[in-house]
């Protein structure tokens, strides 16, 4: 029995007028479980019109009323976490506890957005000149769109929509075609929370719908998260069409391991950061940069952990890791491992031949560790986005920092050490947006904003936090005078100086 996933526009599920469809798979079984309606020009036109109309009255609603919706939405998200997590596991493949974890991280942004009254307050400067007060306010952009990747079908839309909505915009979500179900489930939660119809909409589709949003004159802002080539394309196309764009791209996150690190901590955290969610996290650690003697012990201990990881269907209670998202991803990951081996890398733990009993058609690759990897190999140079940890050896902290800084990506990184001085040098010199000290997945809290550097982010603003509020609003500065009758003194034709008022 398969299901159909359609658009969600103006508070209702809406089928495509055309017949463009895409199969939805369960990556753990390889079975087709649903059919997704991909939008065309008609759906695009309708969703933008609806959002434009809804944005006007929503922006006029008091902050108190907007906040009340956010509080209710947060409660529903908590109450329905298990149901939502099951959808994520079914279409994405990650393990159930991890799916719940991504919902919890998204929930943090909803909670942050509940404080919008405080976040949106502007500045006031009384008596800037005699009888003149100056103040500033932030106003919504109008219609904004979020284009999201497959790997966090809940969390990433929640990086965007809560703040876009709290600041008074209407939001159009264009989720990944590969796991679209969470988007519709969440759309219904927004409705149940009392959000007026048309303020949160879901438009399913592929490149055609992305291009439609990027070029539509009534879409003012685009938040994108996905791979680097598409992020760059989205940024460039959106900007050329006069939009504000934040486009987060791919990653190649390095963990630098100093010889003085607590190696048990390294083993626990590195294996979880490399193999959790089958390596399909933008913050996954995919390169271990071992300094001096750290290499042998790191490899030995992480390899022990890797061999104990239970790979299975994400709904299995003891599963630690699930499948990759598509057979194409699985085959690509295996090819990259094989090419590295042929070029001289040592395959310390090999996940290529893994077969999960009862799930022979699932897209599984087991945890894999590659040692003696050279920077010219694709295993190092490309974002593998699979459960593959690559080990590169360096002689010093300085050499490790230089290696990381020469990588074109700059999303996340971390250092494992017991030296405060090494940690301080690392955090100051590294050219990466999110840095951990003995924390391998340094995903920032809601108030610290999320974003990488270099090829991991195109645009000025990080997502969520203060930068999220800024992204979804325009600043307006007001200078006001309320003259009393006796002050009227005729027109002045000079640019007024505040010193000579
Ligand atoms: P993707 O780039 O293939 O897709 C992302 C979105 O872009 C989807 O909605 C998709 O429909 C759309 N898209 C795909 N091809 C397009 C095209 N040619 N033109 C216009 N739109 C297109 O990414 P993915 O495979 O879904 O997700 C994995 C990638 O996302 C990885 O590179 C990962 O590092 C990255 N990612 C980055 C972050 C971050 O915060 N920097 C977070 C999560 C994922």
PDB file of N, CA and C and ligand atoms in Angstrom, residues 147-151 156 159 174-178 205 207 210 224-227 230 233 248-251 282 383 385 411 450 456, ligand 1:
ATOM      1  N   UNK A 147      14.476  26.299   0.882  1.00  0.00           N
ATOM      2  CA  UNK A 147      14.742  25.126   0.034  1.00  0.00           C
ATOM      3  C   UNK A 147      15.680  24.230   0.833  1.00  0.00           C
ATOM      4  N   UNK A 148      15.250  23.008   1.111  1.00  0.00           N
ATOM      5  CA  UNK A 148      15.971  22.211   2.110  1.00  0.00           C
ATOM      6  C   UNK A 148      16.484  20.876   1.544  1.00  0.00           C
ATOM      7  N   UNK A 149      17.519  20.318   2.195  1.00  0.00           N
ATOM      8  CA  UNK A 149      18.121  19.060   1.735  1.00  0.00           C
ATOM      9  C   UNK A 149      17.434  17.855   2.368  1.00  0.00           C
ATOM     10  N   UNK A 150      17.857  16.665   1.947  1.00  0.00           N
ATOM     11  CA  UNK A 150      17.200  15.454   2.450  1.00  0.00           C
ATOM     12  C   UNK A 150      17.637  15.069   3.858  1.00  0.00           C
ATOM     13  N   UNK A 151      18.836  15.541   4.280  1.00  0.00           N
ATOM     14  CA  UNK A 151      19.441  14.866   5.433  1.00  0.00           C
ATOM     15  C   UNK A 151      18.845  15.239   6.785  1.00  0.00           C
ATOM     16  N   UNK A 156      16.046  21.260   9.539  1.00  0.00           N
ATOM     17  CA  UNK A 156      16.472  22.400   8.709  1.00  0.00           C
ATOM     18  C   UNK A 156      15.305  23.315   8.352  1.00  0.00           C
ATOM     19  N   UNK A 159      15.062  25.507  11.193  1.00  0.00           N
ATOM     20  CA  UNK A 159      16.071  26.570  11.269  1.00  0.00           C
ATOM     21  C   UNK A 159      15.500  27.849  10.662  1.00  0.00           C
ATOM     22  N   UNK A 174      10.166  24.425   0.139  1.00  0.00           N
ATOM     23  CA  UNK A 174      10.371  23.490  -0.978  1.00  0.00           C
ATOM     24  C   UNK A 174      11.325  22.425  -0.427  1.00  0.00           C
ATOM     25  N   UNK A 175      10.754  21.333   0.114  1.00  0.00           N
ATOM     26  CA  UNK A 175      11.616  20.326   0.745  1.00  0.00           C
ATOM     27  C   UNK A 175      12.296  19.427  -0.287  1.00  0.00           C
ATOM     28  N   UNK A 176      13.200  18.599   0.202  1.00  0.00           N
ATOM     29  CA  UNK A 176      13.846  17.620  -0.675  1.00  0.00           C
ATOM     30  C   UNK A 176      12.785  16.663  -1.209  1.00  0.00           C
ATOM     31  N   UNK A 177      12.949  16.249  -2.449  1.00  0.00           N
ATOM     32  CA  UNK A 177      12.012  15.295  -3.063  1.00  0.00           C
ATOM     33  C   UNK A 177      12.172  13.904  -2.459  1.00  0.00           C
ATOM     34  N   UNK A 178      13.337  13.670  -1.792  1.00  0.00           N
ATOM     35  CA  UNK A 178      13.611  12.293  -1.360  1.00  0.00           C
ATOM     36  C   UNK A 178      12.885  11.904  -0.090  1.00  0.00           C
ATOM     37  N   UNK A 205       8.727  19.802  -5.335  1.00  0.00           N
ATOM     38  CA  UNK A 205       9.217  19.898  -6.710  1.00  0.00           C
ATOM     39  C   UNK A 205      10.708  19.710  -6.799  1.00  0.00           C
ATOM     40  N   UNK A 207      14.191  20.944  -9.592  1.00  0.00           N
ATOM     41  CA  UNK A 207      14.869  22.169 -10.063  1.00  0.00           C
ATOM     42  C   UNK A 207      13.881  23.193 -10.636  1.00  0.00           C
ATOM     43  N   UNK A 210      12.497  25.158  -7.858  1.00  0.00           N
ATOM     44  CA  UNK A 210      13.548  25.997  -7.249  1.00  0.00           C
ATOM     45  C   UNK A 210      13.786  27.214  -8.150  1.00  0.00           C
ATOM     46  N   UNK A 224      18.510  28.695   1.653  1.00  0.00           N
ATOM     47  CA  UNK A 224      18.807  27.410   1.014  1.00  0.00           C
ATOM     48  C   UNK A 224      19.805  26.650   1.862  1.00  0.00           C
ATOM     49  N   UNK A 225      19.609  25.336   1.969  1.00  0.00           N
ATOM     50  CA  UNK A 225      20.628  24.453   2.554  1.00  0.00           C
ATOM     51  C   UNK A 225      20.730  23.234   1.649  1.00  0.00           C
ATOM     52  N   UNK A 226      21.950  22.897   1.249  1.00  0.00           N
ATOM     53  CA  UNK A 226      22.150  21.731   0.385  1.00  0.00           C
ATOM     54  C   UNK A 226      23.611  21.625  -0.009  1.00  0.00           C
ATOM     55  N   UNK A 227      23.875  21.020  -1.150  1.00  0.00           N
ATOM     56  CA  UNK A 227      25.264  20.804  -1.569  1.00  0.00           C
ATOM     57  C   UNK A 227      25.862  22.102  -2.123  1.00  0.00           C
ATOM     58  N   UNK A 230      24.949  23.507  -5.769  1.00  0.00           N
ATOM     59  CA  UNK A 230      23.568  24.037  -5.864  1.00  0.00           C
ATOM     60  C   UNK A 230      23.452  25.309  -5.009  1.00  0.00           C
ATOM     61  N   UNK A 233      24.791  28.091  -7.036  1.00  0.00           N
ATOM     62  CA  UNK A 233      23.853  28.406  -8.117  1.00  0.00           C
ATOM     63  C   UNK A 233      22.641  29.184  -7.570  1.00  0.00           C
ATOM     64  N   UNK A 248      23.482  27.808   2.311  1.00  0.00           N
ATOM     65  CA  UNK A 248      24.465  26.991   3.030  1.00  0.00           C
ATOM     66  C   UNK A 248      24.796  25.763   2.199  1.00  0.00           C
ATOM     67  N   UNK A 249      26.087  25.496   2.044  1.00  0.00           N
ATOM     68  CA  UNK A 249      26.525  24.411   1.175  1.00  0.00           C
ATOM     69  C   UNK A 249      27.085  23.221   1.930  1.00  0.00           C
ATOM     70  N   UNK A 250      27.886  22.451   1.218  1.00  0.00           N
ATOM     71  CA  UNK A 250      28.410  21.193   1.756  1.00  0.00           C
ATOM     72  C   UNK A 250      29.570  21.390   2.717  1.00  0.00           C
ATOM     73  N   UNK A 251      30.201  20.279   3.055  1.00  0.00           N
ATOM     74  CA  UNK A 251      31.197  20.344   4.124  1.00  0.00           C
ATOM     75  C   UNK A 251      32.219  19.226   3.996  1.00  0.00           C
ATOM     76  N   UNK A 282      25.755  17.394   7.725  1.00  0.00           N
ATOM     77  CA  UNK A 282      26.674  18.430   7.238  1.00  0.00           C
ATOM     78  C   UNK A 282      27.744  18.715   8.268  1.00  0.00           C
ATOM     79  N   UNK A 383      33.247  15.754  -0.808  1.00  0.00           N
ATOM     80  CA  UNK A 383      32.368  15.466   0.325  1.00  0.00           C
ATOM     81  C   UNK A 383      31.782  14.075   0.071  1.00  0.00           C
ATOM     82  N   UNK A 385      29.877  12.114   2.114  1.00  0.00           N
ATOM     83  CA  UNK A 385      28.507  12.021   2.647  1.00  0.00           C
ATOM     84  C   UNK A 385      28.091  10.560   2.833  1.00  0.00           C
ATOM     85  N   UNK A 411      32.824  24.434   7.091  1.00  0.00           N
ATOM     86  CA  UNK A 411      31.592  24.356   7.873  1.00  0.00           C
ATOM     87  C   UNK A 411      31.897  24.162   9.359  1.00  0.00           C
ATOM     88  N   UNK A 450      23.850  29.505  12.943  1.00  0.00           N
ATOM     89  CA  UNK A 450      24.555  28.374  12.327  1.00  0.00           C
ATOM     90  C   UNK A 450      25.045  28.785  10.951  1.00  0.00           C
ATOM     91  N   UNK A 456      31.170  26.729   2.189  1.00  0.00           N
ATOM     92  CA  UNK A 456      30.050  26.161   2.954  1.00  0.00           C
ATOM     93  C   UNK A 456      28.928  27.169   3.166  1.00  0.00           C
TER      94      UNK A 456
HETATM   95  P1  LIG B   1      21.065  18.956  -2.835  1.00  0.00           P
HETATM   96  O1  LIG B   1      21.927  20.149  -3.083  1.00  0.00           O
HETATM   97  O2  LIG B   1      21.070  17.873  -3.836  1.00  0.00           O
HETATM   98  O3  LIG B   1      19.524  19.400  -2.667  1.00  0.00           O
HETATM   99  C1  LIG B   1      19.143  20.440  -1.823  1.00  0.00           C
HETATM  100  C2  LIG B   1      17.887  21.093  -2.394  1.00  0.00           C
HETATM  101  O4  LIG B   1      18.187  21.641  -3.668  1.00  0.00           O
HETATM  102  C3  LIG B   1      16.723  20.122  -2.588  1.00  0.00           C
HETATM  103  O5  LIG B   1      15.540  20.736  -2.156  1.00  0.00           O
HETATM  104  C4  LIG B   1      16.719  19.875  -4.084  1.00  0.00           C
HETATM  105  O6  LIG B   1      15.432  19.665  -4.590  1.00  0.00           O
HETATM  106  C5  LIG B   1      17.297  21.153  -4.653  1.00  0.00           C
HETATM  107  N1  LIG B   1      18.069  20.921  -5.876  1.00  0.00           N
HETATM  108  C6  LIG B   1      18.774  19.816  -6.202  1.00  0.00           C
HETATM  109  N2  LIG B   1      19.355  19.965  -7.414  1.00  0.00           N
HETATM  110  C7  LIG B   1      19.014  21.195  -7.859  1.00  0.00           C
HETATM  111  C8  LIG B   1      19.324  21.926  -9.038  1.00  0.00           C
HETATM  112  N3  LIG B   1      20.101  21.429  -9.997  1.00  0.00           N
HETATM  113  N4  LIG B   1      18.805  23.161  -9.167  1.00  0.00           N
HETATM  114  C9  LIG B   1      18.034  23.683  -8.198  1.00  0.00           C
HETATM  115  N5  LIG B   1      17.707  23.030  -7.063  1.00  0.00           N
HETATM  116  C10 LIG B   1      18.201  21.804  -6.885  1.00  0.00           C
HETATM  117  O7  LIG B   1      21.478  18.413  -1.387  1.00  0.00           O
HETATM  118  P2  LIG B   1      21.036  17.050  -0.695  1.00  0.00           P
HETATM  119  O8  LIG B   1      21.724  15.914  -1.356  1.00  0.00           O
HETATM  120  O9  LIG B   1      19.561  17.007  -0.529  1.00  0.00           O
HETATM  121  O10 LIG B   1      21.657  17.267   0.769  1.00  0.00           O
HETATM  122  C11 LIG B   1      22.972  16.954   1.115  1.00  0.00           C
HETATM  123  C12 LIG B   1      23.895  18.142   0.978  1.00  0.00           C
HETATM  124  O11 LIG B   1      23.432  19.211   1.800  1.00  0.00           O
HETATM  125  C13 LIG B   1      25.302  17.847   1.449  1.00  0.00           C
HETATM  126  O12 LIG B   1      26.200  18.479   0.576  1.00  0.00           O
HETATM  127  C14 LIG B   1      25.354  18.481   2.828  1.00  0.00           C
HETATM  128  O13 LIG B   1      26.639  18.849   3.285  1.00  0.00           O
HETATM  129  C15 LIG B   1      24.512  19.690   2.607  1.00  0.00           C
HETATM  130  N6  LIG B   1      24.007  20.203   3.865  1.00  0.00           N
HETATM  131  C16 LIG B   1      24.568  21.354   4.346  1.00  0.00           C
HETATM  132  C17 LIG B   1      24.157  21.855   5.561  1.00  0.00           C
HETATM  133  C18 LIG B   1      24.756  23.111   6.121  1.00  0.00           C
HETATM  134  O14 LIG B   1      24.248  23.588   7.107  1.00  0.00           O
HETATM  135  N7  LIG B   1      25.792  23.675   5.537  1.00  0.00           N
HETATM  136  C19 LIG B   1      23.161  21.197   6.290  1.00  0.00           C
HETATM  137  C20 LIG B   1      22.613  20.029   5.762  1.00  0.00           C
HETATM  138  C21 LIG B   1      23.043  19.542   4.542  1.00  0.00           C
END
